[in-house]
Coordinates of C-alpha atoms in Angstrom, one line a residue:
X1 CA 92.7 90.5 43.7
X2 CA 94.0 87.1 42.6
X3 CA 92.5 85.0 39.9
X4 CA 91.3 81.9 41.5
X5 CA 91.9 78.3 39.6
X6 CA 88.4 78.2 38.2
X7 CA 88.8 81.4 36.5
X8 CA 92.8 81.1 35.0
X9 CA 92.7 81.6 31.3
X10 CA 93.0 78.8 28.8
X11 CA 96.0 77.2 28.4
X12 CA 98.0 79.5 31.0
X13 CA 101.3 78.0 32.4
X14 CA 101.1 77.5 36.1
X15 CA 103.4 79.5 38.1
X16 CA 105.0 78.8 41.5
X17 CA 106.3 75.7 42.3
X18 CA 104.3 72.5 42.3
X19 CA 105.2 72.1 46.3
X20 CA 102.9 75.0 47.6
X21 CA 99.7 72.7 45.5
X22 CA 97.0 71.0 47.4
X23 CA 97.4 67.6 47.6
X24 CA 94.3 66.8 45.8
X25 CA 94.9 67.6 42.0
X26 CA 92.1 68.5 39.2
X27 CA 93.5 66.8 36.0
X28 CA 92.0 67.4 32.3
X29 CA 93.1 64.1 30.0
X30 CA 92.3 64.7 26.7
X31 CA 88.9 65.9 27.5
X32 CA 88.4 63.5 30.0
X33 CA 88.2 64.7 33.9
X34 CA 90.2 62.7 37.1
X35 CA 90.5 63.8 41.0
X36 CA 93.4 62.2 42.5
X37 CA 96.5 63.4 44.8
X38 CA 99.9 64.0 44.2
X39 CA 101.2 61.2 46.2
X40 CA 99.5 58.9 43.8
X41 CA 100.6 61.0 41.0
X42 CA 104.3 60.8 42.0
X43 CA 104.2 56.9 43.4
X44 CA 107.0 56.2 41.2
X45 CA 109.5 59.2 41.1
X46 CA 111.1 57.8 38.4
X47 CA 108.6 58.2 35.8
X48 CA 107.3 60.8 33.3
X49 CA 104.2 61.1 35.3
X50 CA 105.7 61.9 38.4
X51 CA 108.1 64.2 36.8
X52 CA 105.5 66.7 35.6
X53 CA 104.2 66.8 39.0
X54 CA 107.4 67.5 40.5
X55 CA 109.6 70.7 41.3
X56 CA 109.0 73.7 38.8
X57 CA 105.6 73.1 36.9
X58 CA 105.6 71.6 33.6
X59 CA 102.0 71.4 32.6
X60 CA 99.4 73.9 31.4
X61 CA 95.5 73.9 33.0
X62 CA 92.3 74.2 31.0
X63 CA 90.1 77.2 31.2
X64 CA 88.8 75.8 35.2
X65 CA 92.5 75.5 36.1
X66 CA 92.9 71.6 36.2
X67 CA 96.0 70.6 34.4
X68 CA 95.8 69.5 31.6
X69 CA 97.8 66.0 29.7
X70 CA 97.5 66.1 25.7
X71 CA 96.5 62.3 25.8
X72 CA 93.8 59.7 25.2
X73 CA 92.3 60.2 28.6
X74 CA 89.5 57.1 27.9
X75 CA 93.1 54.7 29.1
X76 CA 94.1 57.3 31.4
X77 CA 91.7 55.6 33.9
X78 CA 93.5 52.4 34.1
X79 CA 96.8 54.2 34.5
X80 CA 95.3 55.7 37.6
X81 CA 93.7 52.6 39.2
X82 CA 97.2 50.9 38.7
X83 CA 98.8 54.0 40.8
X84 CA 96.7 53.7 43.6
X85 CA 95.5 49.5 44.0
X86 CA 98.3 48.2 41.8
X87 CA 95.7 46.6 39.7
X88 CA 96.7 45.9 36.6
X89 CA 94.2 46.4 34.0
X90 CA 92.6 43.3 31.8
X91 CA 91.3 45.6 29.1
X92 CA 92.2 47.5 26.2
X93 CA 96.0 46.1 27.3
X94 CA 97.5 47.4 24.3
X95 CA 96.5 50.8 24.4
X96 CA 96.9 50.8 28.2
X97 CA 100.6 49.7 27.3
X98 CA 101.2 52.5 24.7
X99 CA 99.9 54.7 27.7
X100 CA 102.5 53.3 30.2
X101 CA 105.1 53.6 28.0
X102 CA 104.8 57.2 27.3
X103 CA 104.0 58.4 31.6
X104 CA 107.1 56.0 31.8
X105 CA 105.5 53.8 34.8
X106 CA 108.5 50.8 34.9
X107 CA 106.7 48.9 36.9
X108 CA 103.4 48.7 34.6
X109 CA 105.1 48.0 31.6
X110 CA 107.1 45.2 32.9
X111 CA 104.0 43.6 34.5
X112 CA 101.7 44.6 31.3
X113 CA 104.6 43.1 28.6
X114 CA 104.3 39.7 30.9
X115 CA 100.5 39.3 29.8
X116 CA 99.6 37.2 27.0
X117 CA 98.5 39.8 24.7
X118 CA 101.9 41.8 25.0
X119 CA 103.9 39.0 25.5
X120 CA 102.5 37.3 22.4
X121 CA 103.0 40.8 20.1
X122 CA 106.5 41.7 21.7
X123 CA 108.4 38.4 21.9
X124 CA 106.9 36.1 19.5
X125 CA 105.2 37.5 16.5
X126 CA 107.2 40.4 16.3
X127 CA 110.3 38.4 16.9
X128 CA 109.5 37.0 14.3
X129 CA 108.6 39.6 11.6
X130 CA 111.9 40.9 12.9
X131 CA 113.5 38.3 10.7
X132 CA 111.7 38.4 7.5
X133 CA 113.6 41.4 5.3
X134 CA 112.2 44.7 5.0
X135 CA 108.9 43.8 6.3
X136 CA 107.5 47.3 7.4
X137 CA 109.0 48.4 3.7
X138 CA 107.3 46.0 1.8
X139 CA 103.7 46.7 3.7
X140 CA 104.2 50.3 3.0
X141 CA 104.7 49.3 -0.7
X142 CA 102.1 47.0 -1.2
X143 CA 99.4 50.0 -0.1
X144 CA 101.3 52.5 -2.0
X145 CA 100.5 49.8 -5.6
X146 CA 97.3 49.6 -4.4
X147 CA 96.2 53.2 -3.7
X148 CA 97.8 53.5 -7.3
X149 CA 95.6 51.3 -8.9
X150 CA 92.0 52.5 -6.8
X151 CA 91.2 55.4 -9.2
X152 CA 87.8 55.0 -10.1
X153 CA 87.8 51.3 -8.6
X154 CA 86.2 49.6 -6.1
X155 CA 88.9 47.7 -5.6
X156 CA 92.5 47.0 -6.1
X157 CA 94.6 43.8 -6.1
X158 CA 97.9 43.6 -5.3
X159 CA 100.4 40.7 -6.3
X160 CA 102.7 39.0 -3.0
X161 CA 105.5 36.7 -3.6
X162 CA 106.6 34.8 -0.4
X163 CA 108.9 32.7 -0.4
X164 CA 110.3 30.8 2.8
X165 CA 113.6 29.6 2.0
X166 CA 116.3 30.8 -0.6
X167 CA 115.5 27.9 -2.7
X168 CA 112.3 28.9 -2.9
X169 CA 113.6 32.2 -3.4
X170 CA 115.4 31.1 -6.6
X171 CA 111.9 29.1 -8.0
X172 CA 110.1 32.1 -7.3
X173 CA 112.2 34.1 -9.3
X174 CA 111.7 31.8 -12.2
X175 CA 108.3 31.8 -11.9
X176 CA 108.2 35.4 -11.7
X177 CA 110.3 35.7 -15.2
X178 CA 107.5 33.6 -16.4
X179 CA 104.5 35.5 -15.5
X180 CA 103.0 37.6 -17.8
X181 CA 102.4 40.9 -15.7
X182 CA 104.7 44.0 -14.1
X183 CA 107.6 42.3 -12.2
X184 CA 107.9 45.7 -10.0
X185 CA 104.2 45.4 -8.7
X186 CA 104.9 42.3 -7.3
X187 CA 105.9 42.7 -3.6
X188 CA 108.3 40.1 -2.2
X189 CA 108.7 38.8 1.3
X190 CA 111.0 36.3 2.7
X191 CA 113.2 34.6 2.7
X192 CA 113.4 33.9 6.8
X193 CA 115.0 31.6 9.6
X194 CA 112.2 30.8 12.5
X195 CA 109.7 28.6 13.0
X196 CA 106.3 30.7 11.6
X197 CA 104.6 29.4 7.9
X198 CA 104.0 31.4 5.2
X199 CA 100.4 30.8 6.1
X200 CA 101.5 32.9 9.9
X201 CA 103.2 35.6 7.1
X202 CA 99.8 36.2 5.3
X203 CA 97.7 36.4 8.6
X204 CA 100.4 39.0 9.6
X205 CA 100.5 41.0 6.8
X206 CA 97.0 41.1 6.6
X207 CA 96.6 41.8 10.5
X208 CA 99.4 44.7 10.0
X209 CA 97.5 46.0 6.8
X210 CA 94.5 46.1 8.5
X211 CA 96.1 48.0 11.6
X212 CA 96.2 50.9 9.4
X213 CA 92.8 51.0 8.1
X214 CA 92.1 49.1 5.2
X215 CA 90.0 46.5 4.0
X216 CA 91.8 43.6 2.7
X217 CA 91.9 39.5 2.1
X218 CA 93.8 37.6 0.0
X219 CA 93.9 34.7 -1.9
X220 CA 96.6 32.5 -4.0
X221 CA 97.0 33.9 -7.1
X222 CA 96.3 31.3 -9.8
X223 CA 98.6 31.2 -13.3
X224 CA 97.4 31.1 -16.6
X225 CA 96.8 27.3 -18.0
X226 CA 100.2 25.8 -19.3
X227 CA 102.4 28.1 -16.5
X228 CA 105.4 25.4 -15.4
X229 CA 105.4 26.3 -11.5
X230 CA 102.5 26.0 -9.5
X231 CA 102.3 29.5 -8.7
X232 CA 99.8 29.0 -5.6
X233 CA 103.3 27.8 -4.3
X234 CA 103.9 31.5 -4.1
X235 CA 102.0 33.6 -5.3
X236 CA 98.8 35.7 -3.7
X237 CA 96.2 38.1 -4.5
X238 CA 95.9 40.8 -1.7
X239 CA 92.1 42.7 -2.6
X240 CA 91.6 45.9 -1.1
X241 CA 88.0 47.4 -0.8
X242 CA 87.7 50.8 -1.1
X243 CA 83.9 51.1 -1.1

C-alpha cells in the first residue's frame, strides 16, 4: 500500500517527476504554510522559484508532505501576492527584496529596486559609501576595539577620524601625532569624491553599526586645553552600550 502525502516521513525527497503533481501545491516556508498552484509558482520560468518546481524534483516535504523552502516564510507572502496580482508589495521592501533576489523573480526586483527605499540604499547612499576607502573594513574594526575594551564595562568608546579631503587628510594626521592616546585605536575614514558631508558619513556609520546590533551614538571628541587643531574638526567619540 502506498504512503499518502500526509503520512511521508520528514524531510523525504520527493520522487517522480514534478509533472504528474496536482496543480494545487501545499508549501511549508520556514514554518509558515501557503496553498497555491504551479502555474503561479512557475509564472516566470526563468527564476529560482520556478525552477524548483520544474522537471525532476528539487525540494524536500515536511512530515504532511508539503514541500518545504528553508526561508523566512513571514515575506514569503508578498512574494506570492506579486506572482499571482502583480502587486508589488509596500511593506517590509527590504526584506521582500532580499527574498526576490534569492527565488530570482527579475521582474520584482527591477520593479522593487525602482522604489524609494531600494532606490535610495542601492544607488545613492551606497554609491556613495562605495567611494569612501575601506568602509565595510573600518566598521568591522571599530566593533572589533570596542568589544576589546567592554570587559567588565558598560560601555566602550571608540575614537573616528574623518576626514573629507586629502588636505584634511594631512591636518588630521597632524593632529593625530599630537594627541595623547593609541594612534592604532583610532579608525580612519575618508578621504572621498561625492557630494555626501561628513555629517551623512557619521549617520551612516552609525546606521551600518546599528544594522548589526549594537547600541551606539557619537559625539565630537573634544582635545585636551592647549591642543593646536580643533579636533572636533575631526575627531568623534563612537559610545557603545553594552548593558
Amino acid at each position: 500500500m502506498s504512503i499518502s502525502s500526509e503520512h511521508k516521513p520528514l524531510g523525504k525527497q520527493v520522487t517522480g517527476s514534478l509533472h504528474t503533481l496536482s496543480p494545487i501545491v501545499e508549501l511549508n516556508v520556514g514554518g509558515e504554510m501557503y496553498t497555491t498552484t504551479l502555474s503561479t509558482l512557475k509564472k516566470h520560468p526563468g527564476s529560482k522559484l520556478a525552477e524548483m518546481f520544474t522537471g525532476q524534483p528539487k525540494l524536500r516535504t515536511d512530515s504532511e508532505g508539503r514541500f518545504f523552502i528553508d526561508r523566512p516564510g513571514t515575506y514569503f507572502k508578498y512574494i506570492l501576492e506579486y506572482l499571482r496580482s502583480n502587486q508589488v508589495p509596500t511593506q517590509c521592501i527590504q526584506d521582500v527584496y532580499k527574498e526576490a533576489l534569492f527565488y530570482d523573480i527579475e521582474p520584482l526586483i527591477k520593479q522593487l529596486e525602482d522604489s524609494p527605499q531600494i532606490f535610495g540604499e542601492l544607488v545613492a547612499r551606497k554609491q556613495f559609501l562605495a567611494r569612501v576607502p575601506n568602509y565595510s573594513e573600518n566598521i568591522e574594526l571599530m566593533i572589533r576595539i570596542a568589544r576589546a575594551e567592554a570587559v567588565a564595562s558598560r560601555r566602550s568608546s571608540v575614537i573616528v577620524c574623518v576626514v573629507r579631503t586629502e588636505e584634511d587628510a594631512a591636518r588630521c594626521q597632524d593632529a593625530l601625532n599630537s594627541l595623547d592616546m593609541d594612534k592604532k585605536s583610532v579608525v580612519k575614514f575618508g578621504p572621498w569624491k561625492a557630494a555626501p558631508s561628513i555629517s551623512d558619513l557619521l549617520d551612516c556609520i552609525q546606521m551600518d553599526v546599528e544594522a548589526k546590533g549594537y547600541k551606539i551614538s557619537f559625539q565630537p571628541h573634544i582635545a585636551e586645553k592647549g591642543f593646536r587643531f580643533k579636533s572636533h574638526d575631526f575627531f568623534y567619540k563612537f559610545l557603545f552600550t553594552w548593558w
